[in-house]
Short mmCIF file of C-alpha atoms in Angstrom, two decimals:
data_model
loop_
_atom_site.label_atom_id
_atom_site.label_comp_id
_atom_site.label_asym_id
_atom_site.label_seq_id
_atom_site.Cartn_x
_atom_site.Cartn_y
_atom_site.Cartn_z
CA MET A 18 21.63 289.45 148.48
CA ALA A 19 22.31 293.12 147.55
CA LEU A 20 19.00 294.76 148.46
CA GLU A 21 17.59 295.21 151.89
CA ILE A 22 13.76 294.59 152.02
CA VAL A 23 11.49 295.80 154.63
CA ARG A 24 7.84 295.03 155.05
CA ILE A 25 5.47 297.99 156.19
CA PRO A 26 2.05 296.82 157.08
CA VAL A 27 -0.63 299.26 156.35
CA LEU A 28 -4.47 299.50 156.14
CA SER A 29 -6.02 296.29 156.96
CA ASP A 30 -4.06 293.79 155.06
CA ASN A 31 -1.68 295.60 152.64
CA TYR A 32 2.13 295.41 152.62
CA VAL A 33 4.13 298.14 151.32
CA TRP A 34 7.67 297.16 150.47
CA LEU A 35 10.56 299.41 151.13
CA VAL A 36 13.69 298.31 149.06
CA HIS A 37 17.21 299.62 149.84
CA GLU A 38 20.34 299.28 147.69
CA PRO A 39 23.21 300.03 149.87
CA GLU A 40 25.93 300.84 147.43
CA SER A 41 24.23 303.69 145.98
CA GLY A 42 22.04 304.53 148.84
CA GLU A 43 18.77 304.51 146.77
CA THR A 44 15.43 303.53 148.40
CA MET A 45 12.40 302.41 146.65
CA ALA A 46 8.84 301.98 147.90
CA VAL A 47 6.50 299.37 146.08
CA ASP A 48 2.88 300.16 145.87
CA PRO A 49 2.56 302.64 148.85
CA ALA A 50 -0.93 302.63 149.71
CA VAL A 51 -0.42 305.53 152.01
CA ALA A 52 2.62 307.78 152.69
CA GLU A 53 3.21 308.37 156.37
CA PRO A 54 4.00 304.87 157.74
CA VAL A 55 6.42 304.69 154.56
CA LEU A 56 8.22 307.89 155.10
CA ASP A 57 8.45 307.18 158.75
CA GLU A 58 10.10 303.92 158.12
CA ALA A 59 12.64 305.34 155.83
CA GLN A 60 13.39 308.07 158.08
CA ALA A 61 13.74 305.76 161.13
CA ARG A 62 16.41 303.85 159.01
CA GLY A 63 18.05 306.82 157.80
CA TRP A 64 17.25 306.36 154.25
CA THR A 65 15.76 308.70 151.57
CA ILE A 66 13.02 307.33 149.29
CA THR A 67 14.38 308.15 145.39
CA GLN A 68 11.66 306.11 143.78
CA ILE A 69 8.10 304.68 143.74
CA TRP A 70 7.45 301.67 141.74
CA ASN A 71 3.73 300.89 141.00
CA THR A 72 2.32 297.45 139.80
CA HIS A 73 -1.14 298.79 139.06
CA TRP A 74 -3.47 301.66 139.38
CA HIS A 75 -5.73 300.75 142.33
CA PRO A 76 -5.83 303.36 145.04
CA ASP A 77 -4.47 300.87 147.82
CA HIS A 78 -1.24 300.48 145.84
CA THR A 79 -0.83 304.16 144.57
CA GLY A 80 -2.50 306.54 147.31
CA GLY A 81 0.58 307.44 148.89
CA ASN A 82 2.28 308.44 145.86
CA ALA A 83 1.65 312.17 145.69
CA ALA A 84 2.65 312.73 149.46
CA ILE A 85 5.93 310.78 149.28
CA LYS A 86 6.88 312.62 145.94
CA GLU A 87 6.11 315.79 147.64
CA ALA A 88 8.00 315.07 150.61
CA THR A 89 11.05 313.48 148.89
CA GLY A 90 11.11 314.56 145.09
CA CYS A 91 11.31 310.70 144.15
CA THR A 92 10.59 309.70 140.69
CA ILE A 93 7.44 307.44 140.05
CA THR A 94 7.51 304.25 137.76
CA GLY A 95 4.39 302.36 136.74
CA PRO A 96 2.49 300.69 134.07
CA ALA A 97 2.46 302.50 130.85
CA ALA A 98 -1.06 300.79 130.07
CA GLU A 99 -2.48 302.51 133.12
CA ALA A 100 -0.86 305.88 132.87
CA GLU A 101 -4.21 307.78 132.68
CA ARG A 102 -5.08 306.32 136.20
CA ILE A 103 -1.86 306.98 137.65
CA PRO A 104 -1.47 310.92 137.23
CA THR A 105 1.70 310.65 139.47
CA LEU A 106 3.72 308.76 137.14
CA ASP A 107 7.13 309.87 135.69
CA ARG A 108 8.20 306.73 133.93
CA LYS A 109 5.98 304.67 132.05
CA VAL A 110 7.10 301.09 131.53
CA ALA A 111 6.02 297.72 130.01
CA GLU A 112 7.29 294.24 129.43
CA GLY A 113 10.84 294.47 127.80
CA ASP A 114 11.76 297.57 129.76
CA SER A 115 14.39 297.35 132.58
CA VAL A 116 14.45 299.61 135.72
CA SER A 117 17.19 300.13 138.09
CA LEU A 118 17.67 300.76 141.75
CA GLY A 119 21.13 301.75 142.16
CA ILE A 120 23.24 298.99 140.78
CA VAL A 121 20.67 296.41 140.64
CA ASN A 122 18.47 296.03 137.60
CA ALA A 123 14.82 294.52 137.38
CA GLN A 124 12.97 293.52 134.26
CA VAL A 125 9.35 294.67 133.91
CA LEU A 126 6.92 291.83 132.99
CA ASP A 127 3.24 292.25 131.85
CA VAL A 128 0.86 290.50 134.08
CA PRO A 129 -2.59 291.63 133.10
CA ALA A 130 -5.77 290.23 134.53
CA HIS A 131 -6.39 291.71 137.95
CA THR A 132 -6.23 295.00 136.10
CA ALA A 133 -5.65 295.51 132.42
CA GLY A 134 -2.19 296.80 132.50
CA HIS A 135 -0.89 295.17 135.53
CA ILE A 136 2.93 294.61 135.59
CA ALA A 137 5.57 293.02 138.04
CA PHE A 138 9.18 293.89 138.66
CA HIS A 139 11.63 291.01 138.56
CA PHE A 140 15.33 291.43 139.84
CA PRO A 141 17.07 288.27 138.37
CA THR A 142 20.23 288.66 140.21
CA GLU A 143 18.32 288.81 143.51
CA ARG A 144 15.90 286.09 142.59
CA VAL A 145 13.22 288.57 143.86
CA ALA A 146 9.95 289.79 142.32
CA PHE A 147 7.45 292.41 143.12
CA VAL A 148 4.10 291.09 141.80
CA GLY A 149 1.46 293.45 143.18
CA ASP A 150 -1.98 291.58 143.27
CA THR A 151 -1.43 289.02 140.54
CA LEU A 152 0.07 286.24 142.54
CA PHE A 153 -0.62 285.78 146.07
CA ALA A 154 0.62 282.92 148.75
CA MET A 155 -1.76 280.21 147.58
CA GLY A 156 -3.81 282.69 145.76
CA CYS A 157 -4.22 285.01 142.64
CA GLY A 158 -5.98 288.37 142.16
CA ARG A 159 -9.60 288.61 141.11
CA LEU A 160 -10.08 288.98 137.52
CA PHE A 161 -11.41 292.50 137.63
CA GLU A 162 -10.26 293.68 134.25
CA GLY A 163 -8.90 290.85 132.38
CA THR A 164 -9.67 287.04 131.81
CA ALA A 165 -8.60 283.67 133.16
CA GLU A 166 -6.66 283.08 130.01
CA GLN A 167 -4.43 285.99 130.83
CA MET A 168 -4.04 284.86 134.61
CA TYR A 169 -3.08 281.33 133.46
CA SER A 170 -0.47 282.99 131.17
CA ASN A 171 0.57 284.80 134.12
CA MET A 172 1.02 281.79 136.22
CA ARG A 173 3.15 280.23 133.50
CA LYS A 174 5.41 283.45 133.20
CA LEU A 175 6.02 283.60 136.93
CA GLU A 176 6.47 280.06 137.38
CA ALA A 177 9.35 280.21 134.68
CA LEU A 178 11.28 282.77 137.14
CA GLY A 179 12.46 279.75 139.15
CA ASP A 180 11.87 277.71 142.21
CA GLU A 181 13.93 279.94 144.38
CA THR A 182 12.60 283.19 143.36
CA ARG A 183 10.94 284.91 146.32
CA ILE A 184 7.58 286.50 145.65
CA TYR A 185 6.67 289.76 147.38
CA CYS A 186 3.04 290.29 147.10
CA ALA A 187 0.87 293.17 148.32
CA HIS A 188 -1.54 291.55 150.66
CA GLU A 189 -1.63 289.16 153.73
CA TYR A 190 -4.26 286.93 152.30
CA THR A 191 -2.56 283.65 152.79
CA GLN A 192 -4.85 282.08 155.45
CA SER A 193 -8.02 282.60 153.57
CA ASN A 194 -6.36 281.44 150.38
CA GLY A 195 -5.08 278.38 152.11
CA ARG A 196 -8.49 277.40 153.30
CA PHE A 197 -9.90 277.65 149.98
CA ALA A 198 -6.93 275.56 148.58
CA LEU A 199 -7.94 272.88 150.78
CA THR A 200 -11.13 272.71 149.48
CA VAL A 201 -9.42 272.10 145.94
CA GLU A 202 -7.02 269.70 147.02
CA PRO A 203 -7.74 268.27 150.39
CA ASP A 204 -5.32 265.52 150.10
CA ASN A 205 -2.42 267.58 149.13
CA SER A 206 0.10 266.79 151.79
CA ALA A 207 2.30 269.86 151.19
CA LEU A 208 -0.65 272.15 151.32
CA VAL A 209 -1.87 270.62 154.63
CA SER A 210 1.64 271.08 156.07
CA ARG A 211 1.82 274.50 154.92
CA MET A 212 -1.45 275.44 156.36
CA GLU A 213 -0.52 274.22 159.77
CA LYS A 214 2.54 276.47 159.61
CA VAL A 215 0.32 279.60 158.31
CA ASN A 216 -2.15 279.02 161.00
CA ALA A 217 0.57 278.88 163.63
CA MET A 218 1.98 282.08 162.01
CA ARG A 219 -1.08 284.06 162.23
CA GLU A 220 -1.96 283.05 165.75
CA ALA A 221 1.51 284.50 166.74
CA GLY A 222 0.76 287.56 164.64
CA GLU A 223 3.63 286.80 162.15
CA PRO A 224 3.67 287.64 158.32
CA THR A 225 3.39 284.90 155.89
CA VAL A 226 4.82 286.68 152.93
CA PRO A 227 7.17 286.80 151.09
CA THR A 228 6.53 283.44 149.52
CA THR A 229 8.46 281.59 146.81
CA ILE A 230 7.69 279.94 143.40
CA ALA A 231 8.56 276.51 144.79
CA LEU A 232 6.02 276.78 147.65
CA GLU A 233 3.47 278.15 144.97
CA ARG A 234 3.91 275.39 142.49
CA ALA A 235 3.38 272.82 145.17
CA THR A 236 0.47 274.62 147.05
CA ASN A 237 -1.39 277.23 145.09
CA PRO A 238 -4.52 275.99 143.37
CA PHE A 239 -4.23 278.76 140.49
CA MET A 240 -0.63 277.96 139.58
CA ARG A 241 -1.40 274.23 139.69
CA ALA A 242 -4.49 274.44 137.54
CA ALA A 243 -4.04 272.31 134.57
CA SER A 244 -5.94 274.56 132.12
CA VAL A 245 -7.45 277.89 131.62
CA ALA A 246 -10.90 276.32 132.19
CA GLU A 247 -9.65 274.96 135.48
CA LEU A 248 -8.35 278.26 136.61
CA ALA A 249 -11.59 279.88 135.79
CA ALA A 250 -13.62 277.57 137.68
CA ARG A 251 -11.24 277.84 140.66
CA ARG A 252 -11.51 281.64 140.53
CA ALA A 253 -15.22 281.72 140.22
CA ALA A 254 -15.38 279.18 143.28
CA LYS A 255 -13.16 281.28 145.41
CA ASP A 256 -15.05 284.49 144.53
CA ALA A 257 -18.39 282.85 145.68
CA ALA A 258 -16.82 281.43 148.67
#
């Protein structure tokens, strides 16, 4: 793998991902909620942040943009459809665009529903995707600005990235997502087994992400929903839980 990916826990349950491409020396922060821990982690590793990539406009994904840019002069890339809500953007992208970190290229995917212009970044050669709040371990984002039909389409689009693709989401929601998943599929042996491992990891204070498409196909009630209506019903039930 050509990229070094570092997890930075911030706020109550957010993860900022610091991504380093050694050949060029470029370093990128994905969805920096806050600046200081991200700058500190980069400095501790001798890395200079040259880019920020935002998946959507929510403040717990963009709150560190301005201070990191002021400190480093980095370039900020994010969703064209949400540019008015992310005033720090330098480059506006949408599906079909490609972005690069040093010698490694990523494809931009449109994955609206959590927010109207939400995007994801997929590195095909690395089998890595940064998905913001669209797909979580055993969950998906709330439908704040979009529809169940859009989220169902997102699940198909992300599923198509392939079983080995590692999914870097932005929150540690796995345990609560898994509890809900068990109410949907209590007899899913893969899910029961996964939750035993997740509970042990959380008890030990360990993170449970990244995940993989294979794991989500086996245990995620939203990716496993057989129709838009089923996904909508599951999302409504999770929201009410």
